Short mmCIF file of C-alpha atoms (C1' of nucleotides) in Angstrom, two decimals:
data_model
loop_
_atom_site.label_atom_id
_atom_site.label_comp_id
_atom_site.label_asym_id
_atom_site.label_seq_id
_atom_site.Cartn_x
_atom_site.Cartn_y
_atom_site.Cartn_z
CA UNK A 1 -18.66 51.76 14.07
CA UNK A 2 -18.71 48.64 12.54
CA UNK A 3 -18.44 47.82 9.21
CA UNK A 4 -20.55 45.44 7.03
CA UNK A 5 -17.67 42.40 7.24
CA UNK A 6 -17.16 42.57 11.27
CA UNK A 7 -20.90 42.53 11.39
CA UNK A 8 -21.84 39.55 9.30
CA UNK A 9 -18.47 37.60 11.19
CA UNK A 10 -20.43 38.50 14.29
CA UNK A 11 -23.84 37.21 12.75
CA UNK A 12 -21.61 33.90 12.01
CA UNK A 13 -20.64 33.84 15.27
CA UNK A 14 -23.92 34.30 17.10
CA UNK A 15 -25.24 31.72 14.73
CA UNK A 16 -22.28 29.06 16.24
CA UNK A 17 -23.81 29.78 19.52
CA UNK A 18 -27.63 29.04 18.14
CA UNK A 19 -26.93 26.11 16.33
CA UNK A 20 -24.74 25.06 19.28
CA UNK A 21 -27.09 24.93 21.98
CA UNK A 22 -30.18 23.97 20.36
CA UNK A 23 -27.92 21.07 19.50
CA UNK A 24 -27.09 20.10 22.99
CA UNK A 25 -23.20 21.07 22.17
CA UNK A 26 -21.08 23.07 24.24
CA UNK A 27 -19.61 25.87 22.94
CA UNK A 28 -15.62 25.24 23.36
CA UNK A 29 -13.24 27.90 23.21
CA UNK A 30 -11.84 25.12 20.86
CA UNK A 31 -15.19 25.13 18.66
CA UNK A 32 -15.31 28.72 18.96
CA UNK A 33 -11.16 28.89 17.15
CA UNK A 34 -11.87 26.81 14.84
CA UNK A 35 -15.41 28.19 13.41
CA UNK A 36 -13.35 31.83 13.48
CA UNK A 37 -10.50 30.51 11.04
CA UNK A 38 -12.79 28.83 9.09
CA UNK A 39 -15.43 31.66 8.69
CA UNK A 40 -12.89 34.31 8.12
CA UNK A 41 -11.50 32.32 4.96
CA UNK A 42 -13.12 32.00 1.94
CA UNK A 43 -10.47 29.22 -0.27
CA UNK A 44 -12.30 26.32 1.79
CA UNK A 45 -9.26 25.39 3.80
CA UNK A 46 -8.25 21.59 4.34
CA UNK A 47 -8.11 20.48 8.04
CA UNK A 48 -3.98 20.97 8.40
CA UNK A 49 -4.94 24.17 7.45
CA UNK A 50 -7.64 25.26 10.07
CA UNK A 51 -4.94 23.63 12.71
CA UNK A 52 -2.00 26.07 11.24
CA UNK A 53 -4.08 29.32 11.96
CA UNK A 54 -5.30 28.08 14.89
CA UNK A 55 -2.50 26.85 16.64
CA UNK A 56 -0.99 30.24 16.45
CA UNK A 57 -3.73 31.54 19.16
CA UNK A 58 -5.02 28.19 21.25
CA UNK A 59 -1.07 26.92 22.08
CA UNK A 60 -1.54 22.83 22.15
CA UNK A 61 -4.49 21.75 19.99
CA UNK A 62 -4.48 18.81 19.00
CA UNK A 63 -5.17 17.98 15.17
CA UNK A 64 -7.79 15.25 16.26
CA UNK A 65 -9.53 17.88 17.25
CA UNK A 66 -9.86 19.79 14.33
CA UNK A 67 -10.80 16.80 12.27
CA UNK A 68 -13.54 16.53 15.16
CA UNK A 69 -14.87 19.48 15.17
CA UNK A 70 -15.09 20.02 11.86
CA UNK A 71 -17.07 17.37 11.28
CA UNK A 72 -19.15 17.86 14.07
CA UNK A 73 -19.89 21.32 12.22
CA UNK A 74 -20.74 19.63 9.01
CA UNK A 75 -23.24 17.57 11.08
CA UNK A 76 -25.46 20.41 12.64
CA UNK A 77 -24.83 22.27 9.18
CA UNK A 78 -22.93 25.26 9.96
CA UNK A 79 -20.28 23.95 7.60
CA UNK A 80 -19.96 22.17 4.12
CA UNK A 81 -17.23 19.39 3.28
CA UNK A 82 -16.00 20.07 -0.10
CA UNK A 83 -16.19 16.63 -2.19
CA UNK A 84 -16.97 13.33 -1.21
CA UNK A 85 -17.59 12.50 2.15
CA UNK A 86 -14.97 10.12 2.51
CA UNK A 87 -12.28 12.34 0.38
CA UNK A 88 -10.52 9.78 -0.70
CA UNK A 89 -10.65 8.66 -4.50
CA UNK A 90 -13.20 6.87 -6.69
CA UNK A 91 -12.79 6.54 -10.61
CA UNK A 92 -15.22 6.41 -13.58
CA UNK A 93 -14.70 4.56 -16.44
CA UNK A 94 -17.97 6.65 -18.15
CA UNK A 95 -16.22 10.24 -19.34
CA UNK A 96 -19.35 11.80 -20.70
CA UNK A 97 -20.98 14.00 -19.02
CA UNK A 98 -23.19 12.97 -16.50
CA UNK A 99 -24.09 13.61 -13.05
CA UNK A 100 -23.67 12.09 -9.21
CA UNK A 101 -26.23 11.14 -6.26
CA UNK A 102 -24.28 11.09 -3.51
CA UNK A 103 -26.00 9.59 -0.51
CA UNK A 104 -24.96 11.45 2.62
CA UNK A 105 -25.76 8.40 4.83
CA UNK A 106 -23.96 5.30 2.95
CA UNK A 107 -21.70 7.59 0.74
CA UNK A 108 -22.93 5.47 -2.40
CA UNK A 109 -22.53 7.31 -5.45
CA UNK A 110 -25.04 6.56 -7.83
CA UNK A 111 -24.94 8.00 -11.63
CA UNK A 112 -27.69 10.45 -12.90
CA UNK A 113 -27.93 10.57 -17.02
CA UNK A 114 -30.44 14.10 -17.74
CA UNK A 115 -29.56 15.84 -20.94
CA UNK A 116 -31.56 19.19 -19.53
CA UNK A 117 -28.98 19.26 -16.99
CA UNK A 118 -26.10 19.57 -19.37
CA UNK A 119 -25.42 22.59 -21.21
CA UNK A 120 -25.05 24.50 -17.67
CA UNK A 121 -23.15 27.97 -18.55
CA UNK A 122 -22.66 30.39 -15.55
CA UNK A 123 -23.81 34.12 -16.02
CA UNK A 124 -21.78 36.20 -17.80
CA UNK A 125 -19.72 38.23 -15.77
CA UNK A 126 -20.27 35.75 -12.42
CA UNK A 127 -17.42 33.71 -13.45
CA UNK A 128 -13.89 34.98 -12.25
CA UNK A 129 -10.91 34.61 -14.41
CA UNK A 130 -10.99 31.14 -14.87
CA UNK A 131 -11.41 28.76 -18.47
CA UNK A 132 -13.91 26.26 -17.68
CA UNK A 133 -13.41 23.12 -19.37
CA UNK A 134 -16.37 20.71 -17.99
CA UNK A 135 -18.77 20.45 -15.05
CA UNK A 136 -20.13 17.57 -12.84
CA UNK A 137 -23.24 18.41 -10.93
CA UNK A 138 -23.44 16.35 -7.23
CA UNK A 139 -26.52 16.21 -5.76
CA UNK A 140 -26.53 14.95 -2.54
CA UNK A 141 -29.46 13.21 -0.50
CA UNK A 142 -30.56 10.08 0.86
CA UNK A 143 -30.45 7.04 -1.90
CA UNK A 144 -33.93 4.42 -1.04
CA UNK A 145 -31.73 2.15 1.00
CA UNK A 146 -30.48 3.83 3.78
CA UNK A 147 -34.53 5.68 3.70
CA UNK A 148 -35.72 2.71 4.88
CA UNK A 149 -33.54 1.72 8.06
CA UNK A 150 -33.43 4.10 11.01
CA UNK A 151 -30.06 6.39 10.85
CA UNK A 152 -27.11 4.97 12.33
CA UNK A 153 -24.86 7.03 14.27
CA UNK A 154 -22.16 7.77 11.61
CA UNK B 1 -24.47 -14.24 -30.48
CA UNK B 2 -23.58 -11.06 -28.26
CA UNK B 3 -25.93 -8.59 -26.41
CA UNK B 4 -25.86 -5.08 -26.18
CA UNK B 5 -23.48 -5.23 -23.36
CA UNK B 6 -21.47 -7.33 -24.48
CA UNK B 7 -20.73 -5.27 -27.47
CA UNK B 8 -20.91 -2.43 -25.65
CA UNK B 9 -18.11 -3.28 -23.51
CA UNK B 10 -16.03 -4.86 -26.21
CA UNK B 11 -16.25 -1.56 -28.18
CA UNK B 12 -15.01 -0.13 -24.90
CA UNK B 13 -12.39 -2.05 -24.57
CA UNK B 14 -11.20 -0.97 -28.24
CA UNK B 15 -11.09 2.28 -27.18
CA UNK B 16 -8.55 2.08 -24.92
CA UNK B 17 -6.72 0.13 -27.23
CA UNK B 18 -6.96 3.39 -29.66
CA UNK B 19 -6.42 5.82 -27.19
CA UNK B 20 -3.13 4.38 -25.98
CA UNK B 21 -1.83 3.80 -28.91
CA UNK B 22 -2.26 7.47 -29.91
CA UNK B 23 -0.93 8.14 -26.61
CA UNK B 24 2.46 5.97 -27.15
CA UNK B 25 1.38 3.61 -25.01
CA UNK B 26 1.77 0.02 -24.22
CA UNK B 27 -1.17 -1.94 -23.69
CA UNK B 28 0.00 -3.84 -20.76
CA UNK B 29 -2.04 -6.90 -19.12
CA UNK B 30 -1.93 -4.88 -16.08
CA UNK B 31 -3.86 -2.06 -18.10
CA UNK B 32 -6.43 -3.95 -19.74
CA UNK B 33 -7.41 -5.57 -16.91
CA UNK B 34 -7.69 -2.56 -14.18
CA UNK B 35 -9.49 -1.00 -17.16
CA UNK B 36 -12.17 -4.01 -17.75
CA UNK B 37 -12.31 -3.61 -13.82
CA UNK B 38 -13.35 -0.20 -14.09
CA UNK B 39 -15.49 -0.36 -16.72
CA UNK B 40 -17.43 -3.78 -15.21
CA UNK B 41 -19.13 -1.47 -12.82
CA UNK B 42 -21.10 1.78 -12.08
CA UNK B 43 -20.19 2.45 -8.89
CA UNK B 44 -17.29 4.74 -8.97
CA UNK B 45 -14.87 2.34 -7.12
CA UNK B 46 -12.03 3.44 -4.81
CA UNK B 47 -7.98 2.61 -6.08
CA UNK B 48 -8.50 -0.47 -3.17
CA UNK B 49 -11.85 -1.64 -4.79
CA UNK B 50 -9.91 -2.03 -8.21
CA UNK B 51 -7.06 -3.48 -6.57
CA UNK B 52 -9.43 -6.51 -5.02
CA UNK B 53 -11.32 -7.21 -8.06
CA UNK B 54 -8.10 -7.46 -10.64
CA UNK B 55 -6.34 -9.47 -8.21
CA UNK B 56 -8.75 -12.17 -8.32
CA UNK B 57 -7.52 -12.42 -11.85
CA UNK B 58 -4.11 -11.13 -12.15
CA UNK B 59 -2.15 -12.92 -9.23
CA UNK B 60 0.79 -10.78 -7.96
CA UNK B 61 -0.23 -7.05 -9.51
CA UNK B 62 0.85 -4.47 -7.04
CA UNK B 63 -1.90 -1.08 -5.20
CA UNK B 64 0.89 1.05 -6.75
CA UNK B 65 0.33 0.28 -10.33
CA UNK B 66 -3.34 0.20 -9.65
CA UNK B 67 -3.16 3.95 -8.26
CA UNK B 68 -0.49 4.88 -11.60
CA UNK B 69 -2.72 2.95 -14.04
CA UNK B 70 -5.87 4.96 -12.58
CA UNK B 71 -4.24 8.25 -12.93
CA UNK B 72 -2.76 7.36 -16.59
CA UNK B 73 -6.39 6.70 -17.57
CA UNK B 74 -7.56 9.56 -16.51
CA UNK B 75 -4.90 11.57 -17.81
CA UNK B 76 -5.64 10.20 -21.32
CA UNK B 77 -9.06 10.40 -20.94
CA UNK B 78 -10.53 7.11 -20.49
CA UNK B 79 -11.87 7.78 -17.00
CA UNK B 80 -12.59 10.35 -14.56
CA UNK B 81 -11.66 10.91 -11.36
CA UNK B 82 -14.67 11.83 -8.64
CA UNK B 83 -14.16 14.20 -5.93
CA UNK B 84 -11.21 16.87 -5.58
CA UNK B 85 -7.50 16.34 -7.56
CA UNK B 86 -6.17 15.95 -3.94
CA UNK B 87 -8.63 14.06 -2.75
CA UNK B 88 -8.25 15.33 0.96
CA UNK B 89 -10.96 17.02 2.34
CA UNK B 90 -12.05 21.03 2.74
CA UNK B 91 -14.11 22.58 4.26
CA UNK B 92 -16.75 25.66 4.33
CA UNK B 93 -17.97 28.00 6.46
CA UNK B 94 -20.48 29.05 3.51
CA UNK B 95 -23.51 26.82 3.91
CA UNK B 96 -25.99 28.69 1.32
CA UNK B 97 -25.94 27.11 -2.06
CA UNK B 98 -23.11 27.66 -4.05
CA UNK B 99 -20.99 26.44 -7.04
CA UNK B 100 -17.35 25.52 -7.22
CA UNK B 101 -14.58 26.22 -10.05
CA UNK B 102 -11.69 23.61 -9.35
CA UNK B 103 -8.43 24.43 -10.96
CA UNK B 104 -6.82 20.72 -12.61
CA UNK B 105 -3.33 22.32 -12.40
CA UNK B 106 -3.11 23.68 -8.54
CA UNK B 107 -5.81 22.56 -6.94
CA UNK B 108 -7.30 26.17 -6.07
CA UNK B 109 -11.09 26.07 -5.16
CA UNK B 110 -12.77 29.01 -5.90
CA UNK B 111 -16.69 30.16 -5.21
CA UNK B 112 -18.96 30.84 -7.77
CA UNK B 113 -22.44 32.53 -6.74
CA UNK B 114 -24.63 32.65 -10.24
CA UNK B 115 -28.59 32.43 -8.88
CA UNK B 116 -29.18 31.23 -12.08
CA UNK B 117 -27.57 27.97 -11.30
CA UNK B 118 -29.60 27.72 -8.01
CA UNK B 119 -32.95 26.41 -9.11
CA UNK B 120 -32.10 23.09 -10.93
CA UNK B 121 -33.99 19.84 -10.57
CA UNK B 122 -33.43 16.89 -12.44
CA UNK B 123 -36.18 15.71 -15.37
CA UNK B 124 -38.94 14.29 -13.65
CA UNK B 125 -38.17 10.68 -14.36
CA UNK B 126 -34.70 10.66 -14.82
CA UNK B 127 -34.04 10.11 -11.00
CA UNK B 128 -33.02 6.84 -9.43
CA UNK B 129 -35.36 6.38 -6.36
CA UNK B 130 -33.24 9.18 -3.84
CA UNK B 131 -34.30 11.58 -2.11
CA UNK B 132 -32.51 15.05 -2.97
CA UNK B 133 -31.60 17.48 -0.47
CA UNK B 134 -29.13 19.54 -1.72
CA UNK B 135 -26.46 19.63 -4.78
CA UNK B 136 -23.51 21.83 -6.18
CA UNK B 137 -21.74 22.59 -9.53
CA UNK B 138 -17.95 21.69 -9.73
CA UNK B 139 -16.80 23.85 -12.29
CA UNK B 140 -13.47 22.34 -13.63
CA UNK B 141 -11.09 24.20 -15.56
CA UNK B 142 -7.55 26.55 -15.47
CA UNK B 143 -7.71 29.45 -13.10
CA UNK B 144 -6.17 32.70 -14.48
CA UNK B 145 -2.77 32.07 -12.29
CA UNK B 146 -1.81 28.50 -13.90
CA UNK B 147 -2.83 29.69 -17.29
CA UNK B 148 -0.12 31.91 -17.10
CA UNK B 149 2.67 29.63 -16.57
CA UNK B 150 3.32 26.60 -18.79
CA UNK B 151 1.94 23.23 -17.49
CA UNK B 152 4.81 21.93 -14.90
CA UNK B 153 4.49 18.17 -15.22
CA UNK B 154 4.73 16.29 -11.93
"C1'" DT C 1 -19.47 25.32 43.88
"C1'" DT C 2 -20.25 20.80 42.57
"C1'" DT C 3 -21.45 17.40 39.48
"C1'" DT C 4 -21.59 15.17 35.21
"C1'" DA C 5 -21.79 14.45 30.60
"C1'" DC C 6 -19.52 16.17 26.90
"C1'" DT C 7 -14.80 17.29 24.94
"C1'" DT C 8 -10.22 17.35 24.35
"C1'" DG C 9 -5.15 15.93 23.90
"C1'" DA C 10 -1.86 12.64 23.16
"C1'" DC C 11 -0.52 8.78 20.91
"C1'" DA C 12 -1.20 4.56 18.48
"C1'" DA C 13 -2.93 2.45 14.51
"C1'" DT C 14 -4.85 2.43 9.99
"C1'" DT C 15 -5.71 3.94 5.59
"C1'" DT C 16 -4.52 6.37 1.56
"C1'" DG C 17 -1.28 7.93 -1.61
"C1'" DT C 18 3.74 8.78 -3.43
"C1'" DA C 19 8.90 8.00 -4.35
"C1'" DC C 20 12.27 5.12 -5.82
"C1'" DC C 21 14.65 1.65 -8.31
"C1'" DA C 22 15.84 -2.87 -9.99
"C1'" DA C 23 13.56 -6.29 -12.77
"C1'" DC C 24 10.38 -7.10 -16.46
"C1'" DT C 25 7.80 -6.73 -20.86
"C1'" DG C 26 5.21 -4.62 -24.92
"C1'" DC C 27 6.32 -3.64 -29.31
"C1'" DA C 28 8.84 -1.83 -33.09
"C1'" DA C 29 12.81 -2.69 -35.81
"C1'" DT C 30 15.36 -5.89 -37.35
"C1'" DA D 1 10.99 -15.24 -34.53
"C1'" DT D 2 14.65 -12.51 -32.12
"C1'" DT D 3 16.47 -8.59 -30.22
"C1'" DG D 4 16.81 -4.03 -27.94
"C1'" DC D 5 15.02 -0.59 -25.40
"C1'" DA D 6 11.80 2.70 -23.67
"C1'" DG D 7 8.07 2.30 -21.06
"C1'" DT D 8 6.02 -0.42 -17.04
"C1'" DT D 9 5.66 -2.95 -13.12
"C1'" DG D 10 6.44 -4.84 -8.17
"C1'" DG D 11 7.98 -4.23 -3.89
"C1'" DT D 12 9.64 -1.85 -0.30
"C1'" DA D 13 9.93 2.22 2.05
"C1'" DC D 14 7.99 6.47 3.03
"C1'" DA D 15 4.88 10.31 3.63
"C1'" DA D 16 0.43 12.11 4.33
"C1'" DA D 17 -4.32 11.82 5.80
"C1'" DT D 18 -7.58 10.04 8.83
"C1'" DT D 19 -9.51 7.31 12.65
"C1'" DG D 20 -9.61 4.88 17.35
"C1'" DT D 21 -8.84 4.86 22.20
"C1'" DC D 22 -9.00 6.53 26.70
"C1'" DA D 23 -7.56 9.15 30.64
"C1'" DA D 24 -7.80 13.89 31.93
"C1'" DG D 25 -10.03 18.35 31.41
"C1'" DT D 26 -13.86 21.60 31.02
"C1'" DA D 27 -18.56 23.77 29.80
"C1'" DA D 28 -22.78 24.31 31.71
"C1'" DA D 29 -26.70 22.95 34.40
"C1'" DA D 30 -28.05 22.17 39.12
#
DNA sequence: TTTTACTTGACAATTTGTACCAACTGCAAT
DNA sequence: ATTGCAGTTGGTACAAATTGTCAAGTAAAA
């Protein structure tokens, strides 16, 4: 009998398969690896990371593919990229607290001032062991430019 | 006579002045102008984006300084830095809306699931035109582990 | 099976970020 | 104003992260 983690790993799994073929994608032993590793970790793994546990059971992946696929997976939603879309660094020279539009298509980062947003505190007891010391809220969307023009393939 | 902006961004400008010198230290040419750079626009710029728009100026200033004077600012507080410490990306298998609590010292992501952080929509108004889609929380703070030990500095 | 469009692997190239160290410069104390 | 020095910078080299290219391989429909 299975228990309630093997089942919901298989409901993850199925889902791949769903979201795979309504998508047109094939579903790669390769696709398959990498959705396991990342679905079975929950401390949202970088890509050399993914490629580590993965290379122990496909012998001779290539990292290229993992940055691939895991973008492909961000694409057709089955997985989230932590951070900015381009993950590489952008500075602020406004340190009060405010909050980000990040347009998905353009990556512009636009700045969002809304005093109701911020005096966030989490739930008593949903927070683990941690001190917070601030909080930036990202909201992420599609800025009035890039509404206007069709999408452009990435 | 000078505007609001103008006096906006010269009281700015003071403040780094102050905050270095409470800091021991120097208020280098280099400094003052990455910082005007910074603080000229709204758009969260990259290291490289800096680097272009002081060199203009400031003939012969090297990307290196630009990336140590970014990271001095923010470590004293005069700007913030967007996006993950490591700015490389991660990933998640976990695509139902969630919050994040970002350790400053290691890097650790952890999850935080509070529903009561799940509803939020900016002040009507208060939005630049931009469509929202989705958003999450970045919690920033110590996690229990590096509050332990004493701050290693790098 | 066979076909074909989609995928992958390997490697090159680029981009982003860090380490190191000799030369330089704010700035505090003459 | 001059001097001395700790703090900074520039430049090169290096390491890490990410992207581009394309021939070869494979999933999946016919």
């Amino acid at each position: 009998m299975k228990n309630d983690l093997q089942r919901s790993y298989d409901l993850k799994r199925k889902e791949l398969e769903t979201v795979c073929r309504s998508n047109g994608l094939a579903l790669t032993i390769q696709r398959r690896a990498i959705f396991d590793a990342l679905a079975s970790r929950t401390d949202h793994p970088t890509v050399d990371q993914v490629y580590e546990d993965i290379s122990e059971k496909l012998k001779g992946v290539s990292r290229t593919t993992v940055y691939r696929v895991l973008e492909t997976f961000v694409s057709i939603g089955v997985a989230t990229k932590i951070s900015n879309p381009e993950s590489k660094a952008r500075f602020d020279a406004d340190t009060k607290r405010h909050h980000h539009l990040t347009c998905i298509a353009c990556g512009k980062v636009l700045d969002l001032h809304d005093p109701t947003l911020d005096n966030l505190v989490p739930r008593e007891g949903k927070i683990p062991d941690f001190d917070i010391l601030d909080y930036s809220i990202t909201f992420t969307g599609i800025c009035s430019g890039c509404r206007k023009k069709p999408l452009n393939k990435h």
